[in-house]
Short mmCIF file of C-alpha atoms in Angstrom, two decimals:
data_model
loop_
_atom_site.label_atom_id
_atom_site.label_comp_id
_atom_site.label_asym_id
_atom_site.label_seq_id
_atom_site.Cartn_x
_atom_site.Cartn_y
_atom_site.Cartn_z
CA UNK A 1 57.46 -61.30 -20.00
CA UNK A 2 55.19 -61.20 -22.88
CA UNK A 3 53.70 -65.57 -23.26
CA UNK A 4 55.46 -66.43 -20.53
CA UNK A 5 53.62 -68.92 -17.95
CA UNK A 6 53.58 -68.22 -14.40
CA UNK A 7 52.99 -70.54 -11.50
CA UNK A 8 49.87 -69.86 -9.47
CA UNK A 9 50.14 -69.56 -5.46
CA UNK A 10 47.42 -68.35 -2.62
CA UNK A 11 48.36 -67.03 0.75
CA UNK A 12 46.57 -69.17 3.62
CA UNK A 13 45.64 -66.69 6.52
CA UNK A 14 45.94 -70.28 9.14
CA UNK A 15 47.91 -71.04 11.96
CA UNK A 16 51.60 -69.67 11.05
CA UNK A 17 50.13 -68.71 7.68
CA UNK A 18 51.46 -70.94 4.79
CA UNK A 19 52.24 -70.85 1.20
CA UNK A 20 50.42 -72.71 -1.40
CA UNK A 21 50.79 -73.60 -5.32
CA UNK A 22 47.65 -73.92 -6.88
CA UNK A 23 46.84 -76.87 -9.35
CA UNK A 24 45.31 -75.28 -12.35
CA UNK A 25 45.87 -77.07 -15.89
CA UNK A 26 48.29 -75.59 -18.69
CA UNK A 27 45.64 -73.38 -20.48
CA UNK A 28 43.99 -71.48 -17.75
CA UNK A 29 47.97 -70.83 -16.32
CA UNK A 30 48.55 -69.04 -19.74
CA UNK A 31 45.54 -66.88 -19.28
CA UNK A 32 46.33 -66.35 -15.50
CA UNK A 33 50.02 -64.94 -16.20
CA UNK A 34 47.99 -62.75 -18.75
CA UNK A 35 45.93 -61.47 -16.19
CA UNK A 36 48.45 -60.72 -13.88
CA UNK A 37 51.02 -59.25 -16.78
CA UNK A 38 48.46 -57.06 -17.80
CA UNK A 39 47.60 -56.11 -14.35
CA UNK A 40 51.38 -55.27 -13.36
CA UNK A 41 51.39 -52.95 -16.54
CA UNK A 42 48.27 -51.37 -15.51
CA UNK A 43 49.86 -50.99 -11.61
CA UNK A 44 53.02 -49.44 -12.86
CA UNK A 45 51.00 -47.34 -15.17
CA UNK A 46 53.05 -44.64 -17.75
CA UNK A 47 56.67 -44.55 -16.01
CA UNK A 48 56.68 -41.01 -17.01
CA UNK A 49 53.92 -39.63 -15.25
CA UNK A 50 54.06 -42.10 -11.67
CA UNK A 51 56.57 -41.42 -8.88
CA UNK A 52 57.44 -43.83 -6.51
CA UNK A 53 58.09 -42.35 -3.05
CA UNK A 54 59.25 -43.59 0.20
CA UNK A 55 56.13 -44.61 2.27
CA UNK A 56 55.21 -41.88 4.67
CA UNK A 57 52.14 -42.75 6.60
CA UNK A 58 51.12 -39.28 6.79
CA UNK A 59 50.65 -39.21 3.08
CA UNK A 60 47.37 -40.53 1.32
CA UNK A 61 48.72 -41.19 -2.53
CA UNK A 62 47.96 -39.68 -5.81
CA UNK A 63 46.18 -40.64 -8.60
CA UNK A 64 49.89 -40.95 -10.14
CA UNK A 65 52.08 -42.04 -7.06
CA UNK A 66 52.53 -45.20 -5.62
CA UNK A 67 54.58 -45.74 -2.50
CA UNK A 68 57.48 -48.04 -1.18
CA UNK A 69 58.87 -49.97 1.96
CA UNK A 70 62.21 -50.87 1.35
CA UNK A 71 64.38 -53.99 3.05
CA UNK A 72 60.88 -55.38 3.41
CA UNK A 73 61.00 -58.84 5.17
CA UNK A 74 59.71 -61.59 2.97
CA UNK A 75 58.22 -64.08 5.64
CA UNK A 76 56.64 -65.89 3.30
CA UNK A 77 59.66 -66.53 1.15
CA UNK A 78 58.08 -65.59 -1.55
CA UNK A 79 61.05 -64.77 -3.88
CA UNK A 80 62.13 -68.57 -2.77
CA UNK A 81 58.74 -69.45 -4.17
CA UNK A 82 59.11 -68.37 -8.06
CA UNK A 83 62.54 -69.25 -8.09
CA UNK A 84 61.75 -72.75 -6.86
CA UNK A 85 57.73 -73.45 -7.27
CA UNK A 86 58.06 -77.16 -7.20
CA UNK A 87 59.25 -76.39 -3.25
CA UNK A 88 56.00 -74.99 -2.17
CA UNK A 89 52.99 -78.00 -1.67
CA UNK A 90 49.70 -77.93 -3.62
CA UNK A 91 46.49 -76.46 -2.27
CA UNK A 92 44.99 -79.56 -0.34
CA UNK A 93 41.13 -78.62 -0.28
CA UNK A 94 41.37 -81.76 2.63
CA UNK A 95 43.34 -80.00 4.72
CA UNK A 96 43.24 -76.67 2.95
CA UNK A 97 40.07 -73.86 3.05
CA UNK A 98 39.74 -71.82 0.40
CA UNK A 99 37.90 -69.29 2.92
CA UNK A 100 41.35 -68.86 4.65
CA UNK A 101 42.70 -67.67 1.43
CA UNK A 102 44.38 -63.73 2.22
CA UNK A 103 45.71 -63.57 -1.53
CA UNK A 104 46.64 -64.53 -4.72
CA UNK A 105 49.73 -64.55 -6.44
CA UNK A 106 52.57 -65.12 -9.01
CA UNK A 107 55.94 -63.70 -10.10
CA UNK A 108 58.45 -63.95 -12.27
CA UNK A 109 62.62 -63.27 -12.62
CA UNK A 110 64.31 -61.15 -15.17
CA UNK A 111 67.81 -60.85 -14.80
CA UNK A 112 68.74 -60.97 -11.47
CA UNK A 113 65.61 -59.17 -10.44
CA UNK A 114 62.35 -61.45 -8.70
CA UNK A 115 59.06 -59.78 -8.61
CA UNK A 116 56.05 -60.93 -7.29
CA UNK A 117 52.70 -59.63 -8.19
CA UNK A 118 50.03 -60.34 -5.60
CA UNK A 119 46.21 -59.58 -5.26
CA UNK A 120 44.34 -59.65 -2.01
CA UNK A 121 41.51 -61.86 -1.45
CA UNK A 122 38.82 -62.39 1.19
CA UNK A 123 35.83 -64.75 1.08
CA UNK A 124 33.69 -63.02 -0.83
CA UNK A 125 35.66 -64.14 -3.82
CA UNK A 126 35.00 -67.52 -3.48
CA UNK A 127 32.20 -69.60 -5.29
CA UNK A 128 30.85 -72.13 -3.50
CA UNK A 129 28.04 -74.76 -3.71
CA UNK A 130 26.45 -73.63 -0.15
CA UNK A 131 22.96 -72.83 -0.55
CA UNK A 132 21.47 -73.62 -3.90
CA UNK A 133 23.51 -72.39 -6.58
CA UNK A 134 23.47 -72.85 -10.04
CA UNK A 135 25.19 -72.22 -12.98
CA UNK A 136 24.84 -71.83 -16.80
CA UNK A 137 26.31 -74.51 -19.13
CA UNK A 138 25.22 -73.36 -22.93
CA UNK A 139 21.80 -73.07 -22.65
CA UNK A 140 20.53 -74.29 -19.24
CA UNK A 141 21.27 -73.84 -15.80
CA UNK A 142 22.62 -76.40 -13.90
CA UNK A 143 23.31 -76.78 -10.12
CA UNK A 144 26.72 -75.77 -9.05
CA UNK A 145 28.22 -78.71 -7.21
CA UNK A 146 32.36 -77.60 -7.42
CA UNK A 147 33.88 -74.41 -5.30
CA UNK A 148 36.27 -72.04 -7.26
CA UNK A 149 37.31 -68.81 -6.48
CA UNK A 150 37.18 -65.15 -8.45
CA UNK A 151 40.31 -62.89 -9.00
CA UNK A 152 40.47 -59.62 -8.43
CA UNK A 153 40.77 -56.45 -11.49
CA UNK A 154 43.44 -55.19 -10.34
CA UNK A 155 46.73 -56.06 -8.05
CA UNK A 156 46.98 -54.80 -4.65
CA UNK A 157 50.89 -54.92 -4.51
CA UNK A 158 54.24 -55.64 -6.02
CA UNK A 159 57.71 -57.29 -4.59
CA UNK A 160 60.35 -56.09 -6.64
CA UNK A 161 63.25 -58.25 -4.71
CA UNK A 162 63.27 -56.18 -1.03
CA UNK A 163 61.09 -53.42 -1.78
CA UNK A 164 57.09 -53.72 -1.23
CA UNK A 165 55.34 -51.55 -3.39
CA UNK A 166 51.73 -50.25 -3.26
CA UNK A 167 49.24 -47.53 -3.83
CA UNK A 168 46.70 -48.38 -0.94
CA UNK A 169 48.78 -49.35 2.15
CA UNK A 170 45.40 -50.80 3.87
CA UNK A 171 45.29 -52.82 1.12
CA UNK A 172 49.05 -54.11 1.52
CA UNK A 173 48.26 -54.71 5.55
CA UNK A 174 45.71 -57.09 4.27
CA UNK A 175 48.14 -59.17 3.07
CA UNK A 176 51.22 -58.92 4.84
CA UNK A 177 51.71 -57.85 8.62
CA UNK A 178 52.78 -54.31 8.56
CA UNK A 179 52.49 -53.46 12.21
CA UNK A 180 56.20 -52.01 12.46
CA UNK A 181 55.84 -49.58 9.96
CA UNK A 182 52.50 -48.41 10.91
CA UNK A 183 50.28 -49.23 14.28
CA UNK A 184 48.49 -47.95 17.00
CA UNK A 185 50.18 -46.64 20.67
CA UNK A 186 49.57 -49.05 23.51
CA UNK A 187 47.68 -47.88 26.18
CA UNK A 188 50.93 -47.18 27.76
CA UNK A 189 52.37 -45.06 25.15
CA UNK A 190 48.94 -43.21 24.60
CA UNK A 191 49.05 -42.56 28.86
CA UNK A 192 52.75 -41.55 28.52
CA UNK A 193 52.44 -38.85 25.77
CA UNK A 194 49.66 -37.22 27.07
CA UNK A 195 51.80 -36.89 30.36
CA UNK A 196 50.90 -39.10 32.78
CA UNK A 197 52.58 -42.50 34.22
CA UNK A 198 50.35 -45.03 34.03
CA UNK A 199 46.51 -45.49 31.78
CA UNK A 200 45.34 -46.58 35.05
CA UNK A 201 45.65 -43.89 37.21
CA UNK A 202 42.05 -41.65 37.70
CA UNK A 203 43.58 -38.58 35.67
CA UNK A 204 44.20 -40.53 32.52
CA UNK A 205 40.75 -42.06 32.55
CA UNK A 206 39.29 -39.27 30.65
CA UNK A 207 42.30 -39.09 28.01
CA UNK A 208 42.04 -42.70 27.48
CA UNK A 209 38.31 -42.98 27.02
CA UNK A 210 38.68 -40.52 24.25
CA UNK A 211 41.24 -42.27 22.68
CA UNK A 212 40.18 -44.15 20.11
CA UNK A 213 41.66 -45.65 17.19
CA UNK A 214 42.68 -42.40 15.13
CA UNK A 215 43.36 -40.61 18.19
CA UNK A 216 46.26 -44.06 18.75
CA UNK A 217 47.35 -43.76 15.20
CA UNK A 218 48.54 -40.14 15.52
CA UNK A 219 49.98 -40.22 18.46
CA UNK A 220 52.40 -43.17 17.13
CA UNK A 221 52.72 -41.07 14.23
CA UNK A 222 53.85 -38.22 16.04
CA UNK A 223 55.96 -40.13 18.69
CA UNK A 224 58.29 -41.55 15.71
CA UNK A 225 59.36 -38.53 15.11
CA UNK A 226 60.85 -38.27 18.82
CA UNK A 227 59.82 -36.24 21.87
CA UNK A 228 58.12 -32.74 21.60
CA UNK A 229 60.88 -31.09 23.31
CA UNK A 230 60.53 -27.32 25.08
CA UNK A 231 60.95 -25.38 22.12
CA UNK A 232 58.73 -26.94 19.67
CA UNK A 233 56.07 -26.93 22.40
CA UNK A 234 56.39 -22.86 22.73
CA UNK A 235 56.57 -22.85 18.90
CA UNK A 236 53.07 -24.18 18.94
CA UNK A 237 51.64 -22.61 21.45
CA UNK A 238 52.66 -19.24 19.65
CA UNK A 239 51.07 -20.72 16.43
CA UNK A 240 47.90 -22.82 17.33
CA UNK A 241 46.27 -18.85 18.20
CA UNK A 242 46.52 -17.95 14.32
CA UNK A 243 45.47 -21.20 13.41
CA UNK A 244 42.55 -21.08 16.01
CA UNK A 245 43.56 -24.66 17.06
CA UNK A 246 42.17 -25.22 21.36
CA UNK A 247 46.17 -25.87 22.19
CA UNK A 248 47.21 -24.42 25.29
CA UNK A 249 50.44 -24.40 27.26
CA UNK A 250 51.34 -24.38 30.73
CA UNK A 251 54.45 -23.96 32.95
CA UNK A 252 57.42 -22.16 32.68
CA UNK A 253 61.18 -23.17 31.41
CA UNK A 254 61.86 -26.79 31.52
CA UNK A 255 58.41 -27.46 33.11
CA UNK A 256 56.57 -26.26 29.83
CA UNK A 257 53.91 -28.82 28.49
CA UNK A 258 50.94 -29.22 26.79
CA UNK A 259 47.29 -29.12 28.06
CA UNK A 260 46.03 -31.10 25.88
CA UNK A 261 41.96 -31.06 25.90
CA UNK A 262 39.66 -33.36 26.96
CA UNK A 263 37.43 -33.34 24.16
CA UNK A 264 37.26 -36.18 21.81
CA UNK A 265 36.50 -33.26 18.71
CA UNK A 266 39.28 -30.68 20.27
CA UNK A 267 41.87 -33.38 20.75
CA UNK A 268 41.75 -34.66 17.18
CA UNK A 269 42.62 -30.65 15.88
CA UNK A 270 45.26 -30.51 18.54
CA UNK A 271 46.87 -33.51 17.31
CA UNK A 272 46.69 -32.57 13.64
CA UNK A 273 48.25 -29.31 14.65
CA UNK A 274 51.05 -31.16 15.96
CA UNK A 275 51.43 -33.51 13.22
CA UNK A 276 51.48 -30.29 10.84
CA UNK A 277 48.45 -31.31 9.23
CA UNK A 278 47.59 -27.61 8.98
CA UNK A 279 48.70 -25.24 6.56
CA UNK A 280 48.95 -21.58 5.44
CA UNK A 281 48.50 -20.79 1.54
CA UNK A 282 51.49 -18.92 0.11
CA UNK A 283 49.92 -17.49 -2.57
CA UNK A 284 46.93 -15.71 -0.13
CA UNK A 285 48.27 -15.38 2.78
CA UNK A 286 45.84 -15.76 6.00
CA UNK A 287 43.91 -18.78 3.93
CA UNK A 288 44.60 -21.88 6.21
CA UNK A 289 43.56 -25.47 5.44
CA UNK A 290 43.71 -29.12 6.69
CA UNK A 291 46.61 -31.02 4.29
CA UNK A 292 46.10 -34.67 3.60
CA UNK A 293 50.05 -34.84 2.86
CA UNK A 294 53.40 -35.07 4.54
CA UNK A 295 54.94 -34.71 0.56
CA UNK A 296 57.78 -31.93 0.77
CA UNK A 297 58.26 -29.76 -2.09
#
């Protein structure tokens, strides 16, 4: 895609959240689709040292990985966008707020392929007149009186036709709403896996005050993969002694559960335990460490 000029759109983060072309004159678009070219290049990287894996939220990226959500749902139409850009209205500054502006983006097609290469943005990007501002023109400074905006280094994410692509996923959640593929457990669901009916009833008030945010992302992480079922739960109350995890058990036969602790510090090891974020080195055995990865070998 070497020369080639690429339209210019911005994501508004308002109401429904729209799509908008931006107005930019023929010789800045040529260095724009540079920018981006270059920065796809740089994203991709050398295609034989990165892997592209299925996104696993357990899994924090390498240096030479990037991750991917396939039959991603393009709300925005984007792909609709670069095939048609006259379709999508200009940025209207009169109607239109360059503060609401979630990111920046273009694309391209190639073959049958569409691929859009987007860049978040927040406000701190944009240059504005507010204040007293000013500017140098050759020599002297002048007061700024027009708004712009600054692009980012480097892009946050690709499209490649259904598949998102990216190497931070907060970065990606920025952008585009990513709740299904990875959130927080309701109050409900939190109440519910640590046994008991309802958040509201006086035994779960100490289980959901030391809940918080992580506590709600691993247990959604660990109820995707189904319910802890008898034998599992005497498989890690067997193991959690070596490891020297606070996991208890109690009952007998079907009635087996887990006790899980009611301290904030405790809890979080239990849960990592259960989410195998513990391991045993092969190579010495009895050397255990936290893992940072769900990656099988």
């Amino acid at each position: 895609m070497s020369g080639a000029n690429l339209e210019t759109f911005v994501l508004l983060d308002k109401h429904n959240r729209v799509l908008r072309r931006l107005e930019v004159s023929a010789a800045l678009q040529t260095e724009i689709s540079k920018v981006f070219l270059d920065q796809e290049n740089s994203f991709l990287g050398d295609p034989t040292r990165h892997n592209v894996i299925p996104f696993d939220p357990g899994y924090n990226s390498g240096r030479d990985e990037l991750q991917e959500i396939s039959n991603f749902d393009d709300e925005f139409d984007l792909h609709k966008a670069i095939k048609a850009p006259l379709s999508v209205p200009y940025f209207d500054e009169k109607i239109d707020s360059l503060e609401s502006i979630r990111a920046v983006l273009t694309g391209y097609r190639t073959g049958t392929q569409s691929r859009v290469l987007v860049q978040n943005f927040d406000r701190r990007r944009v240059i504005s007149p507010e204040g007293f501002s000013i500017l140098r023109r050759g020599k002297t400074f002048e007061r700024m009186k027009d708004t712009g905006l600054t692009l980012d280094k480097r892009l946050s994410c690709l499209v490649v036709d259904d598949t998102l692509v990216f190497r931070r996923f907060h970065n990606a959640r920025l952008i585009f709403d990513l709740t299904e593929y990875f959130d927080e457990a309701t109050d409900l669901q939190t109440a519910n896996f640590f046994g008991f009916s309802s958040p509201a009833i006086p035994a779960a008030a100490s289980m959901m005050e030391i809940s918080d945010s992580w506590v709600r992302k691993k247990v959604a992480l660990i109820s995707r993969k189904g319910p802890i079922d008898v034998k599992q739960i005497s498989k890690l109350g067997a193991a959690a002694a070596a490891f020297k995890v606070p996991l208890t058990v109690s009952g007998k036969g079907k009635n087996l559960k887990i006790d899980f602790p009611a301290n904030k510090a405790d809890l979080k090891q239990v849960l990592r335990f259960i989410d195998e974020d513990f391991y045993e080195s092969l190579v010495t055995p009895g050397n255990r460490y936290y893992s940072n990865s769900k990656k099988k070998v």
